[in-house]
Each structure stands twice: as C-alpha cells, then as structure tokens.
Short mmCIF file of C-alpha atoms in Angstrom, two decimals:
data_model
loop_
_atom_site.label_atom_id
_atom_site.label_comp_id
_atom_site.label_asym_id
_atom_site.label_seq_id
_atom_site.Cartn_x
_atom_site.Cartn_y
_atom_site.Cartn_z
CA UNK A 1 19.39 2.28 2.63
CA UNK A 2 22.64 4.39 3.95
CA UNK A 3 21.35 7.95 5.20
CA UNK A 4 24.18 10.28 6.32
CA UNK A 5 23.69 12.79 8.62
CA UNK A 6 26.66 15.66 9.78
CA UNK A 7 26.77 16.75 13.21
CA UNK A 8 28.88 18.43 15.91
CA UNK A 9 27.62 18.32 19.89
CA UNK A 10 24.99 20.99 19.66
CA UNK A 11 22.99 19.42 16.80
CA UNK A 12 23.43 15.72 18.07
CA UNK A 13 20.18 16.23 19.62
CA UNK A 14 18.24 17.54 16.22
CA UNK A 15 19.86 14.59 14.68
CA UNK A 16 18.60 12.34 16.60
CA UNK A 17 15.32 13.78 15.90
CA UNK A 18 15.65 13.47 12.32
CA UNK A 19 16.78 9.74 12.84
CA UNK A 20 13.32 9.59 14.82
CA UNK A 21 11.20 10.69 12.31
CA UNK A 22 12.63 8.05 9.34
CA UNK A 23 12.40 5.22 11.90
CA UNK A 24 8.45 6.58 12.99
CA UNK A 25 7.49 6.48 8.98
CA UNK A 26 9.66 3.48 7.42
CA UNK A 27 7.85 0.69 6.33
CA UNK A 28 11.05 -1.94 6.35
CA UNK A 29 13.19 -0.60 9.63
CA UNK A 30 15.39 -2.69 9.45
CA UNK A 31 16.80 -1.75 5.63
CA UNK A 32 17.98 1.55 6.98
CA UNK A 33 21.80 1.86 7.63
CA UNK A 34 22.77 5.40 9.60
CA UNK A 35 25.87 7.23 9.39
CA UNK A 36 26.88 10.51 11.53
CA UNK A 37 29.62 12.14 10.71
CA UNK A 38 31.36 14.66 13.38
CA UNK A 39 33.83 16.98 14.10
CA UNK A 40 33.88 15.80 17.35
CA UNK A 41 31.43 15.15 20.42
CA UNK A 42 31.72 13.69 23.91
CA UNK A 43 31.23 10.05 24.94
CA UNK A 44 28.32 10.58 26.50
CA UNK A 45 26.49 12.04 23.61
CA UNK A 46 27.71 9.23 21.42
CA UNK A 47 26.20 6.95 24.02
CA UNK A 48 23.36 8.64 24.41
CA UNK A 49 22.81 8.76 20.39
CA UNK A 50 23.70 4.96 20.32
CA UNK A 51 20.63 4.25 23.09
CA UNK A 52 18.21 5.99 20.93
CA UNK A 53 18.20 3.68 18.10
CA UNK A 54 19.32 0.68 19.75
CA UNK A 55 15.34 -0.68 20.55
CA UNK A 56 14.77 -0.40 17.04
CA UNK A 57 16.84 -3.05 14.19
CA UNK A 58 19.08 -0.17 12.57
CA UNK A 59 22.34 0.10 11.66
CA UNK A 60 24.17 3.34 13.34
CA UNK A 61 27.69 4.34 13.16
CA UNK A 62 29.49 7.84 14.36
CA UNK A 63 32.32 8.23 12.19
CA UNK A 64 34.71 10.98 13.79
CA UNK A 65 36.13 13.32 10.69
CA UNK A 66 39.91 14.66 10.83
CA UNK A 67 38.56 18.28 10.28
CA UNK A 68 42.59 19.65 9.72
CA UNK A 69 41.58 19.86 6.42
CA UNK A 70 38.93 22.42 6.67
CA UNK A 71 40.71 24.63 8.50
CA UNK A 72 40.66 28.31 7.19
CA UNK A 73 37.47 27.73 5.19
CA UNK A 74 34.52 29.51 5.48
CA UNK A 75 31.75 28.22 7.18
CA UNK A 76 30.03 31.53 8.03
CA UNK A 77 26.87 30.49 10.73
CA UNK A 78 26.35 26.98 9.70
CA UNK A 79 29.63 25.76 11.40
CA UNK A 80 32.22 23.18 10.59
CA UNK A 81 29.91 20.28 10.59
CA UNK A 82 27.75 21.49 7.42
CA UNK A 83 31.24 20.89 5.45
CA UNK A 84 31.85 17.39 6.63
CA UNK A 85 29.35 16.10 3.78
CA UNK A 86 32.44 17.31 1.44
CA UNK A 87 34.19 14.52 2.75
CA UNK A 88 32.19 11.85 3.25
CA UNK A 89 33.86 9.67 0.82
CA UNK A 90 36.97 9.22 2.81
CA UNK A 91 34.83 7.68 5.67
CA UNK A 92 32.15 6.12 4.16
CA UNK A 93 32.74 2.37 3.78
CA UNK A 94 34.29 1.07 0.09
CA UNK A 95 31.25 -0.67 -0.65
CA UNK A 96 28.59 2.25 0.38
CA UNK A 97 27.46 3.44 -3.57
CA UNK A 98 24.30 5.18 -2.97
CA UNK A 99 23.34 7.82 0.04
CA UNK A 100 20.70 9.88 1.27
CA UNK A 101 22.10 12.73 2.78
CA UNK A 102 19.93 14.63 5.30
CA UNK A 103 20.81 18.00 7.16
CA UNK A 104 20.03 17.90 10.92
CA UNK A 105 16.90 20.99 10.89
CA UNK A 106 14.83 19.04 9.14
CA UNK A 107 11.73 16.35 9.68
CA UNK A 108 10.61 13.38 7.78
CA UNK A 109 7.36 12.72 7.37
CA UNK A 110 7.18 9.50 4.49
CA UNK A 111 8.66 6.26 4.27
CA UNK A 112 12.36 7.15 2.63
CA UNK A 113 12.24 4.08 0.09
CA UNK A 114 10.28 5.76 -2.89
CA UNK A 115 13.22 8.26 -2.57
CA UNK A 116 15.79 6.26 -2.15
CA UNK A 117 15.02 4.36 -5.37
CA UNK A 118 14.39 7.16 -7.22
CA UNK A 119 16.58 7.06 -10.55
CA UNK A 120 19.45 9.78 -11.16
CA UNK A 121 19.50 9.16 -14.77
CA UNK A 122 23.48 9.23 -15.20
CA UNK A 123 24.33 12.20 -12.83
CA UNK A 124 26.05 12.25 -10.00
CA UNK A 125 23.28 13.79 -7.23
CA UNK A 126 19.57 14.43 -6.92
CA UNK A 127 18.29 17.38 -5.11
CA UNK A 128 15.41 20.14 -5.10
CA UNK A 129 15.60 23.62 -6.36
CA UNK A 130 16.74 26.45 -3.78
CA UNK A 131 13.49 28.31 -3.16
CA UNK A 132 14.02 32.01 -2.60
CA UNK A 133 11.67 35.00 -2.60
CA UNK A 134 10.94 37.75 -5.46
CA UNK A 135 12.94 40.26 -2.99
CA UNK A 136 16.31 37.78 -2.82
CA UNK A 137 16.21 36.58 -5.98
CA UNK A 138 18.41 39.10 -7.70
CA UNK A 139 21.67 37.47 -6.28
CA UNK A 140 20.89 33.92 -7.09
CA UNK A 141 20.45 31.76 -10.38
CA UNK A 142 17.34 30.91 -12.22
CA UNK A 143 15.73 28.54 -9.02
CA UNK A 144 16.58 25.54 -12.26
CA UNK A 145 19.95 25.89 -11.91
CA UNK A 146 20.81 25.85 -8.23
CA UNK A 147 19.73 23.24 -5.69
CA UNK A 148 19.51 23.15 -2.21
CA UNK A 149 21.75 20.85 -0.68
CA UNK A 150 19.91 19.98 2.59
CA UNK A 151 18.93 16.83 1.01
CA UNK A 152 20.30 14.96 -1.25
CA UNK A 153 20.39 11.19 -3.10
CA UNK A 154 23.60 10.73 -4.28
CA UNK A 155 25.74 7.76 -6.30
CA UNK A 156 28.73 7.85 -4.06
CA UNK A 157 30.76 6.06 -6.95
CA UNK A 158 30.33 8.80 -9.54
CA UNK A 159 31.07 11.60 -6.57
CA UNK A 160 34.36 9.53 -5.57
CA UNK A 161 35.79 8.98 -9.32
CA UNK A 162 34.88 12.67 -10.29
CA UNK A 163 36.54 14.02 -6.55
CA UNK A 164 33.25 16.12 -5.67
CA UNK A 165 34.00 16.59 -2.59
CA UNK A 166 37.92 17.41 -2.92
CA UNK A 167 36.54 19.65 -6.18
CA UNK A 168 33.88 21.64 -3.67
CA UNK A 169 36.89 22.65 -0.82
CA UNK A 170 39.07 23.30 -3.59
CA UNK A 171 36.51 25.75 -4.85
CA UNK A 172 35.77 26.74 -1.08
CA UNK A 173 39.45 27.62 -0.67
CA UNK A 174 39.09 30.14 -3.71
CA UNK A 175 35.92 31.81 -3.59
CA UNK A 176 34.56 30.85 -0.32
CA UNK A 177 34.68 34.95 0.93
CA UNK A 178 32.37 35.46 -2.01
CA UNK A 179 29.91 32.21 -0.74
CA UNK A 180 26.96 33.28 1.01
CA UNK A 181 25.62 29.20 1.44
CA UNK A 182 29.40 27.70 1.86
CA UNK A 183 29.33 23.87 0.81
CA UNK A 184 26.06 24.52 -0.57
CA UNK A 185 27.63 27.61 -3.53
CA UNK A 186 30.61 24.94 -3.68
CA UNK A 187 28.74 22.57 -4.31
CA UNK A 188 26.36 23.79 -7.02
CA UNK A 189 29.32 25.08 -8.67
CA UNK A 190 30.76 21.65 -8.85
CA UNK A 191 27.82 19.73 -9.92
CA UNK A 192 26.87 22.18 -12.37
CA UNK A 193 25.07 20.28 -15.46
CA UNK A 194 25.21 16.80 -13.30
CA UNK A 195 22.42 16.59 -10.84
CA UNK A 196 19.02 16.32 -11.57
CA UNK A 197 15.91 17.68 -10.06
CA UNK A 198 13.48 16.39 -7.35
CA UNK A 199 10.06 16.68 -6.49
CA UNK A 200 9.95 19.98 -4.18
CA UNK A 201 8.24 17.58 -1.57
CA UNK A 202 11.35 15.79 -0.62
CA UNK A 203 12.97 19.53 0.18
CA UNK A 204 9.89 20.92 1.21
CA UNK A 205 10.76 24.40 2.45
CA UNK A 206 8.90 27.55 3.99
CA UNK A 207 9.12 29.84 1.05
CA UNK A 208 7.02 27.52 -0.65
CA UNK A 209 4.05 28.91 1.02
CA UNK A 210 4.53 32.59 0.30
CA UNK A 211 5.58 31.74 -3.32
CA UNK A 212 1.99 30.40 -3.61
CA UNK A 213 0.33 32.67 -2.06
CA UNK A 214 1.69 35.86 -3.93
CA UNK A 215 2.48 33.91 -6.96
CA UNK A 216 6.14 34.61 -7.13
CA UNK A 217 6.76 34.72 -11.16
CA UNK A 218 10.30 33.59 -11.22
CA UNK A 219 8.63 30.43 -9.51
CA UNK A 220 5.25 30.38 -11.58
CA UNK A 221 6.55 27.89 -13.62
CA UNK A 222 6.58 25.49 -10.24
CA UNK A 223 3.56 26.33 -9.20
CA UNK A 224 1.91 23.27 -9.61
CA UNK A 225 4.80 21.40 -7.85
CA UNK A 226 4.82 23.70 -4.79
CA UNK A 227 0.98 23.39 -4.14
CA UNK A 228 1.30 19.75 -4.11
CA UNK A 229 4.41 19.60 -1.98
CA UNK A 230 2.20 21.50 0.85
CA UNK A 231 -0.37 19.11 0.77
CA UNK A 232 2.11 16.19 1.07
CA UNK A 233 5.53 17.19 2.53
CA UNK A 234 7.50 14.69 2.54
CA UNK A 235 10.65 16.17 4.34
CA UNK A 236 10.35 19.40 6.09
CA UNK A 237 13.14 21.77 6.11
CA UNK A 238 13.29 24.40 8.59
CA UNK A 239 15.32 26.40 6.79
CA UNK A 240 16.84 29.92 8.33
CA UNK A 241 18.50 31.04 11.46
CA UNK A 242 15.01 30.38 13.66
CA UNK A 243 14.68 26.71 14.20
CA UNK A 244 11.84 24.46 15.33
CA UNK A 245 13.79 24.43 18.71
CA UNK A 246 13.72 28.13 19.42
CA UNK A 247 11.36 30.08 20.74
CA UNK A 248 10.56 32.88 18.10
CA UNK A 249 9.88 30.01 15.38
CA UNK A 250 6.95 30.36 13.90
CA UNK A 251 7.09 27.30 11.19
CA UNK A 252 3.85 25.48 10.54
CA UNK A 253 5.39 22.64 11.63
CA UNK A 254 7.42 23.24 14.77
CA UNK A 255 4.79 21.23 16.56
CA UNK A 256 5.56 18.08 14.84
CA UNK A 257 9.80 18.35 15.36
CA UNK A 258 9.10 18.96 19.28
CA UNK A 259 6.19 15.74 19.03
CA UNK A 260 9.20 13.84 17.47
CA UNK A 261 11.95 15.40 19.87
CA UNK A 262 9.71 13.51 22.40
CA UNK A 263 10.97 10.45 21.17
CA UNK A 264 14.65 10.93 21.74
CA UNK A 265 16.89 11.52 25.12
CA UNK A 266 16.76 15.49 24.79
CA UNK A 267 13.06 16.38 24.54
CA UNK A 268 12.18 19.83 23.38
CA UNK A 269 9.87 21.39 26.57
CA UNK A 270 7.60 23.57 24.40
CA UNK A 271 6.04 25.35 28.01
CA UNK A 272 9.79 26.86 29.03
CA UNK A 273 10.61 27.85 25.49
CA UNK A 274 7.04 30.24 25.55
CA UNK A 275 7.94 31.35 28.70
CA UNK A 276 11.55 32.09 27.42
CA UNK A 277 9.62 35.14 25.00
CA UNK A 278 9.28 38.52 26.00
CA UNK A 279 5.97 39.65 26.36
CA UNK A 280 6.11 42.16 23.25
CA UNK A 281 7.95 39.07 21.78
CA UNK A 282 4.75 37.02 23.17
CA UNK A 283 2.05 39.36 21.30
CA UNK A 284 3.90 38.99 18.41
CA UNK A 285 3.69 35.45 17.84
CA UNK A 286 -0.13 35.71 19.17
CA UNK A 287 -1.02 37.82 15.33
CA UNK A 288 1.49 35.32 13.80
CA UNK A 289 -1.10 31.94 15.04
CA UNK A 290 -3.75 32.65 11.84
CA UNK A 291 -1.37 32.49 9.61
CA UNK A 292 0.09 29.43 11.14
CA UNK A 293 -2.73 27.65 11.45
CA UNK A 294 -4.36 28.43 8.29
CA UNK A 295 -0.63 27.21 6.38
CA UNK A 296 -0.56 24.13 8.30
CA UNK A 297 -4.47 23.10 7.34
CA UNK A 298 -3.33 23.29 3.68
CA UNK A 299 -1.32 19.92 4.30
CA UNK A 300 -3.25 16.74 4.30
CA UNK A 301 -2.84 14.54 7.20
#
C-alpha cells in the first residue's frame, strides 16, 4: 500500500503525525510502503523522521524533488511543497501503479485498506467533493464537479501515460494568477471528466458540520453522506489557515492530532500553546467549547 506524503522542514513534524495515525489504525502494518517527497530538509530531520517509523515493519523513503522546475509558479500560502504531488511520477519507483496521496494537516482515524482497494472504475484519480459554504460558493463549481485534492487514490499508470502532472504545471504556468487553490484548480482542471467521487468520510472536512446544521441547499443533495461522515470520519482534514497545532484552532478534533503528535519526536505541548492566547483571545475560545464539544459528540467512538 504506497501512501505519499509532500513535505518541506516545517511540516516534517505534521507528517510524521499523519504517518502515526495510519500505523495506530492499520490492521496489516507491515503492507504499508511510505513515500515523502521534499523540497528539501536537514539531516537531522530526515533522521529524526527515519527513527519514528523504524520500531514499527514499514517501508519509508524521503525522496528529495529538483524543485527548478516550479520556479515562478504560484503557490500562494500553501508553499512549494503542496506542488511536489505534480511530480511525483518522476520519483516514484517504475513499478509503483497505485497511491494514496495524503496532505500533511490531516489525521487518520481507519485502517487505509478498504480505501486503498476501493475501485476507480477507469479514471485516473479518486477524491471527495470540495466542501464550501452557501457564502463562498458563488466562485466555485457545482461541489460535483470539483474535488478536493488533500486526499487522493490514484492509478499512477493512467496519471504517467496521460502527463497529469506535467498537464497541471503547464496549466499552473498559464492561469496560476487566476488560482485561488494552486495544484488543487490545476488539478481539477486537468482531471476534469476522469476522477470519480468518494465517500465524504475519507475527506472528512469542517464545513461538513455547518452544512448540516443550516442545511446548505447547494449541498442538500449530500446530506445524507455528510451526516454519516461525522459519525465515522475516516480521515480528518483540518482544512484552513488555523491548524490543529496552533493555538486559536478550534477544530473538534485538535485533541486527537496533539494525542497522536505524542507519538512522534516533536510532541505538540497543548499547556504552552493556551498560554500562548491572549486573554480576550482566551474568552473567546471559552464561548467557542459548546459548540466544540457538542460537534465532536456527534462522532461515534
């Protein structure tokens, strides 16, 4: 089971949270291959990423990416790294046909096999729909005909012999000033007609909540999807510029990354980041806890 995962030397650390949280739920450990691509980061992190699987019987390799290539495209906040899945056929070993590919700001909470077998029914990808709310929708497709590419199950043949990934910076080089989600637009524009749609639980992400709870009606027809998916999350997504590792995040599940961050070299202390807030910042987040806690009951243990 090859999962690839992008990071520079800031998200190594959420990385190897995310490689935490497959290893804490597999049922057969020792099917799952990892692969991390980077733009670059220090020996020591490599090391240190290296002694975090090593107890357990996993395959891990850091591939470094030649990033000359992306030079001059627009990666707006998300960085050079969220491109590198572009490429990932030019590393990627000959004989490596199907992937998983994860972003870093996410958490797995199910045993990655169901997906992994999942069938893509001649296209090229798998992925959930982009979730968005009533107020943002105007700028976006119908939520059918865009995906979000945070995760991903992909037949790495078909993306090779149709040149996805040299079709996407192509399309980046042209209209990336126009892209508000870089590789993700690119992306979407590429594999428009030839992906296929999966359950919202393996992308579960925080809009889901409020699209339930005031009925969004460009979603309705989902409805039934979304209130399963927060019951039983499969993958989180922490989508949006406040992380599980920041202080001002107020995601149902932040609890569960920093539990999982506990099992990795760079631990999450959950006492300094409180004591990083404000106190106005502080009273906030104290009327924000109901609503936390009453999301995060709706999910079944």
């Amino acid at each position: 089971m090859n999962i690839v995962l992008c990071a520079d030397e800031a998200y190594a650390q959420y990385g190897s949270v995310v490689m935490a949280s497959i290893i804490a739920n597999a049922i057969n450990v020792e099917q799952i291959h990892f692969f991390m691509l980077t733009p670059g980061m220090s020996e020591e992190t490599k090391s240190t990423l290296r002694a975090s699987v090593e107890p357990y019987d996993v395959a891990f390799e850091i591939i470094d990416v030649d990033v000359a290539a992306l030079q001059g495209l627009k990666a707006g906040r998300f960085g050079i790294a969220a491109l590198l899945r572009l490429m990932m056929h030019r590393y990627l070993p000959a004989d490596c046909k199907r992937i998983i590919y994860l972003d870093c700001d996410l958490l797995v909470r199910s045993d990655l096999s169901e997906l992994w077998s999942m069938p893509l029914n001649g296209h090229t990808a798998a992925a959930t729909i982009n979730l968005y709310s009533s107020s943002s929708g105007g700028a976006q497709k119908l939520p059918d005909d865009y995906f979000n590419s945070g995760v991903m199950l992909v037949n790495l043949t078909a993306w090779r012999e149709k040149c996805v990934g040299e079709r996407a910076l192509a399309c980046l080089e042209r209209e990336g000033d126009n892209f508000r989600y870089p590789d993700q637009d690119a992306l979407n524009r590429v594999l428009e007609g030839d992906w296929c749609s999966l359950p919202v639980e393996w992308n579960f992400q925080p809009t889901a909540y409020a699209a339930v709870e005031k009925r969004y009606p460009h979603l309705v027809t989902h409805m039934a999807s979304l209130e399963m998916a927060i019951r039983h999350p499969r993958i989180v997504h922490f989508i949006g510029s406040v992380k599980p590792w920041h202080a001002k995040c107020v995601h149902p599940f932040q609890e569960d990354f920093i539990a999982y961050s506990r099992h990795t070299a760079w631990p999450i202390d959950s006492v300094a980041l409180a004591s990083s807030l404000s106190w106005r910042e502080r009273l906030r987040l104290a009327f924000k806890q109901p609503k936390i806690r009453r999301r995060r009951r709706l999910t079944q243990a």
